[in-house]
Amino acid sequence: MQLFRHANSIYGGSDVIIGASYDLLLWFAAAGAAFILMHAVFKAVTKTGERASH
Amino acid sequence: MSTPDITRPDPAPTGRVLRHKLIDRIYHWLMALSVLILMATAFLPILGWKFEWLDLHWITGVVLTLAVLFHIIRAVCWQDIWAMFLGGQDLRDITGGGKPGKYTPAQKLYHLGVSLLILAAIGTGLLMLLKIDTPWWRRDPYWFSDTQWGVIYAIHGFGAMALITMVMIHIYFALRPDEWRLTRSMFRGWMTSKEYLDHHDPKRWKAKEDA
């Protein structure tokens, strides 16, 4: 997985960063989905625990 | 006519307290619409949906910039800006389970994160306007070196992509039934007195009754 997009500079052919890698798009979306899933599971489990204790 | 005292321990549960004024709700939804348009015009072309995205993107970016500027001025001059800052009491709430003021520590932390990401995207986005022709100026990409432009584009890209995560989380909480009172208040402005007393400390958020 790359963090940056690279290209050759028009002035000298050296490798320069031209921006963030688009590969990260999926990872950021996955991070959001993972947080949502973990929170939903946590809330469901703690709610079940509260019901059981009553 | 004086405002009824709704901070007493056992108010009538039929009352409503004002959480968000109309102007703040308009700002919120304008910002939401702007961010969604900006994300769509940024990421859909990357995902393969080709269309003329640039004009819509930068014009929406300018609208978002003006909206955020308005929000900052309003928060500093007319609102209790400290209600959104994390403080020692928030840490005590987390460890001790006390009721929050208007905003929970998690909401304040989220606001801080989104603010940093949006300000980074706006700051770099305004610089990127130098690379396009607009009605007000001609493009001049020579303000920065290749390397500097690369850093500017990278910050813009990281900020924008991190906003995907934040928007997903925000929509998730807005749709959760146990948070519905907050979502409703962003549509209609109010929450019930019971919700107010159940979830907030009236000493730390002295809400007014919804007119």
Coordinates of N, CA, C and O in Angstrom, one line a residue, chain A residues 3-5 9-11 16-22 24-25 27-29 31-33 35-36 39-40 43, chain B residues 43 46-47 142 146-147 149-151 153-155 157-158 161-165 168-169 172-173 176 178-179:
Chain A
L3 N 1.4 5.4 0.4 CA 0.8 6.5 1.1 C 0.7 7.7 0.1 O -0.2 8.5 0.3
F4 N 1.6 7.8 -0.8 CA 1.6 9.0 -1.7 C 1.6 8.6 -3.2 O 2.0 7.5 -3.5
R5 N 1.2 9.5 -4.0 CA 1.3 9.4 -5.5 C 2.6 10.2 -5.9 O 2.9 11.2 -5.3
S9 N 9.5 15.1 -11.9 CA 9.4 16.5 -12.0 C 9.6 16.9 -13.4 O 10.5 16.4 -14.1
I10 N 8.9 17.9 -13.9 CA 9.1 18.4 -15.3 C 10.4 19.1 -15.4 O 10.9 19.4 -16.5
Y11 N 11.0 19.5 -14.3 CA 12.2 20.3 -14.3 C 13.5 19.4 -14.3 O 14.5 19.9 -14.7
V16 N 8.9 13.2 -7.4 CA 8.3 14.1 -6.5 C 6.9 13.6 -6.1 O 6.2 13.0 -6.9
I17 N 6.5 14.0 -4.8 CA 5.2 13.7 -4.4 C 4.2 14.6 -5.1 O 4.4 15.8 -5.2
I18 N 3.1 14.0 -5.6 CA 2.1 14.8 -6.2 C 0.7 14.8 -5.4 O -0.2 15.4 -5.8
G19 N 0.7 14.0 -4.4 CA -0.5 13.9 -3.6 C -0.6 12.6 -2.8 O 0.3 11.8 -2.8
A20 N -1.7 12.5 -2.1 CA -2.0 11.3 -1.3 C -2.4 10.2 -2.2 O -3.0 10.4 -3.3
S21 N -2.0 8.9 -1.9 CA -2.4 7.8 -2.7 C -3.9 7.5 -2.7 O -4.5 7.5 -1.6
Y22 N -4.5 7.3 -3.8 CA -5.9 6.9 -3.9 C -6.2 5.5 -3.3 O -7.3 5.2 -3.0
L24 N -5.6 4.7 -0.5 CA -6.1 4.9 0.9 C -7.6 5.1 1.1 O -8.1 5.0 2.2
L25 N -8.2 5.4 0.0 CA -9.7 5.7 0.0 C -10.4 4.5 0.6 O -11.2 4.7 1.5
W27 N -9.2 2.2 2.6 CA -8.8 2.0 4.0 C -9.5 3.0 4.9 O -9.9 2.6 6.0
F28 N -9.7 4.2 4.5 CA -10.4 5.2 5.3 C -11.9 4.7 5.4 O -12.5 4.8 6.5
A29 N -12.5 4.3 4.3 CA -13.8 3.8 4.4 C -13.9 2.5 5.2 O -14.9 2.4 6.0
A31 N -12.0 1.9 7.8 CA -11.9 2.3 9.2 C -13.2 2.8 9.7 O -13.6 2.5 10.9
G32 N -13.9 3.5 8.9 CA -15.3 4.0 9.3 C -16.2 2.8 9.6 O -16.9 2.7 10.6
A33 N -16.2 1.8 8.6 CA -17.0 0.6 8.8 C -16.6 -0.2 10.0 O -17.5 -0.7 10.7
F35 N -15.2 0.9 12.8 CA -15.6 1.6 14.0 C -17.1 1.4 14.2 O -17.5 1.1 15.4
I36 N -17.9 1.6 13.2 CA -19.4 1.4 13.3 C -19.7 0.0 13.8 O -20.5 -0.2 14.7
H39 N -18.7 -0.5 17.5 CA -19.6 0.3 18.4 C -20.9 -0.4 18.4 O -21.5 -0.5 19.5
A40 N -21.5 -0.8 17.3 CA -22.8 -1.5 17.3 C -22.8 -2.8 18.1 O -23.7 -3.0 18.9
K43 N -22.5 -1.9 21.8 CA -23.8 -1.4 22.4 C -24.8 -2.5 22.5 O -25.5 -2.6 23.5
Chain B
F43 N -14.3 12.2 -5.2 CA -14.0 10.7 -5.2 C -14.7 10.0 -6.3 O -14.2 8.9 -6.7
I46 N -12.5 9.5 -9.3 CA -11.4 8.6 -9.0 C -11.9 7.1 -9.1 O -11.2 6.2 -9.5
L47 N -13.2 6.9 -8.7 CA -13.7 5.6 -8.7 C -14.2 5.2 -10.1 O -14.8 4.1 -10.3
Y142 N 2.9 29.0 -10.3 CA 4.3 29.2 -10.0 C 4.6 29.8 -8.6 O 5.7 30.2 -8.3
D146 N 7.3 22.3 -7.2 CA 6.7 21.0 -7.4 C 6.5 20.3 -6.0 O 5.4 19.7 -5.7
T147 N 7.6 20.3 -5.3 CA 7.5 19.6 -4.0 C 6.5 20.2 -3.0 O 5.8 19.5 -2.3
W149 N 3.8 21.9 -3.9 CA 2.5 21.6 -4.4 C 2.1 20.2 -4.0 O 1.0 19.9 -3.6
G150 N 3.1 19.3 -4.0 CA 2.9 17.9 -3.7 C 2.4 17.8 -2.2 O 1.5 17.0 -1.9
V151 N 3.1 18.6 -1.3 CA 2.7 18.5 0.1 C 1.3 19.1 0.2 O 0.4 18.5 1.0
Y153 N -1.2 19.1 -2.0 CA -2.1 18.1 -2.5 C -2.3 16.9 -1.6 O -3.4 16.4 -1.4
A154 N -1.2 16.6 -1.0 CA -1.2 15.4 -0.1 C -2.0 15.7 1.2 O -2.9 14.9 1.6
I155 N -1.8 16.9 1.8 CA -2.6 17.3 2.9 C -4.1 17.4 2.6 O -5.0 16.9 3.3
G157 N -5.6 15.8 0.2 CA -6.1 14.4 0.0 C -6.3 13.6 1.2 O -7.4 13.0 1.4
F158 N -5.3 13.7 2.2 CA -5.5 13.0 3.5 C -6.7 13.5 4.2 O -7.4 12.8 4.8
M161 N -9.9 12.3 2.6 CA -10.2 10.9 2.7 C -10.5 10.6 4.2 O -11.4 9.7 4.5
A162 N -9.9 11.3 5.1 CA -10.2 11.0 6.5 C -11.6 11.5 6.8 O -12.3 10.9 7.7
L163 N -12.1 12.5 6.1 CA -13.5 12.9 6.3 C -14.5 11.8 5.9 O -15.6 11.8 6.4
I164 N -14.1 10.9 5.0 CA -15.0 9.8 4.7 C -15.3 9.0 6.0 O -16.4 8.7 6.3
T165 N -14.2 8.7 6.7 CA -14.4 8.0 8.0 C -15.3 8.8 8.9 O -16.2 8.2 9.5
M168 N -19.0 8.9 7.8 CA -19.6 7.6 8.1 C -20.0 7.5 9.5 O -21.2 7.1 9.9
I169 N -19.1 7.9 10.4 CA -19.4 7.8 11.9 C -20.5 8.7 12.3 O -21.4 8.4 13.0
Y172 N -23.8 7.4 11.1 CA -24.2 6.2 11.9 C -24.8 6.7 13.3 O -25.9 6.2 13.7
F173 N -24.2 7.6 13.9 CA -24.7 8.1 15.2 C -26.0 8.8 15.0 O -26.9 8.7 15.9
R176 N -28.8 6.2 14.8 CA -29.0 5.3 16.0 C -30.2 5.8 16.8 O -30.3 6.9 17.1
D178 N -30.9 5.5 19.9 CA -30.6 6.1 21.2 C -30.1 7.5 21.0 O -29.9 8.2 22.0
E179 N -29.7 7.9 19.8 CA -29.2 9.3 19.6 C -30.3 10.1 18.8 O -29.9 11.3 18.4

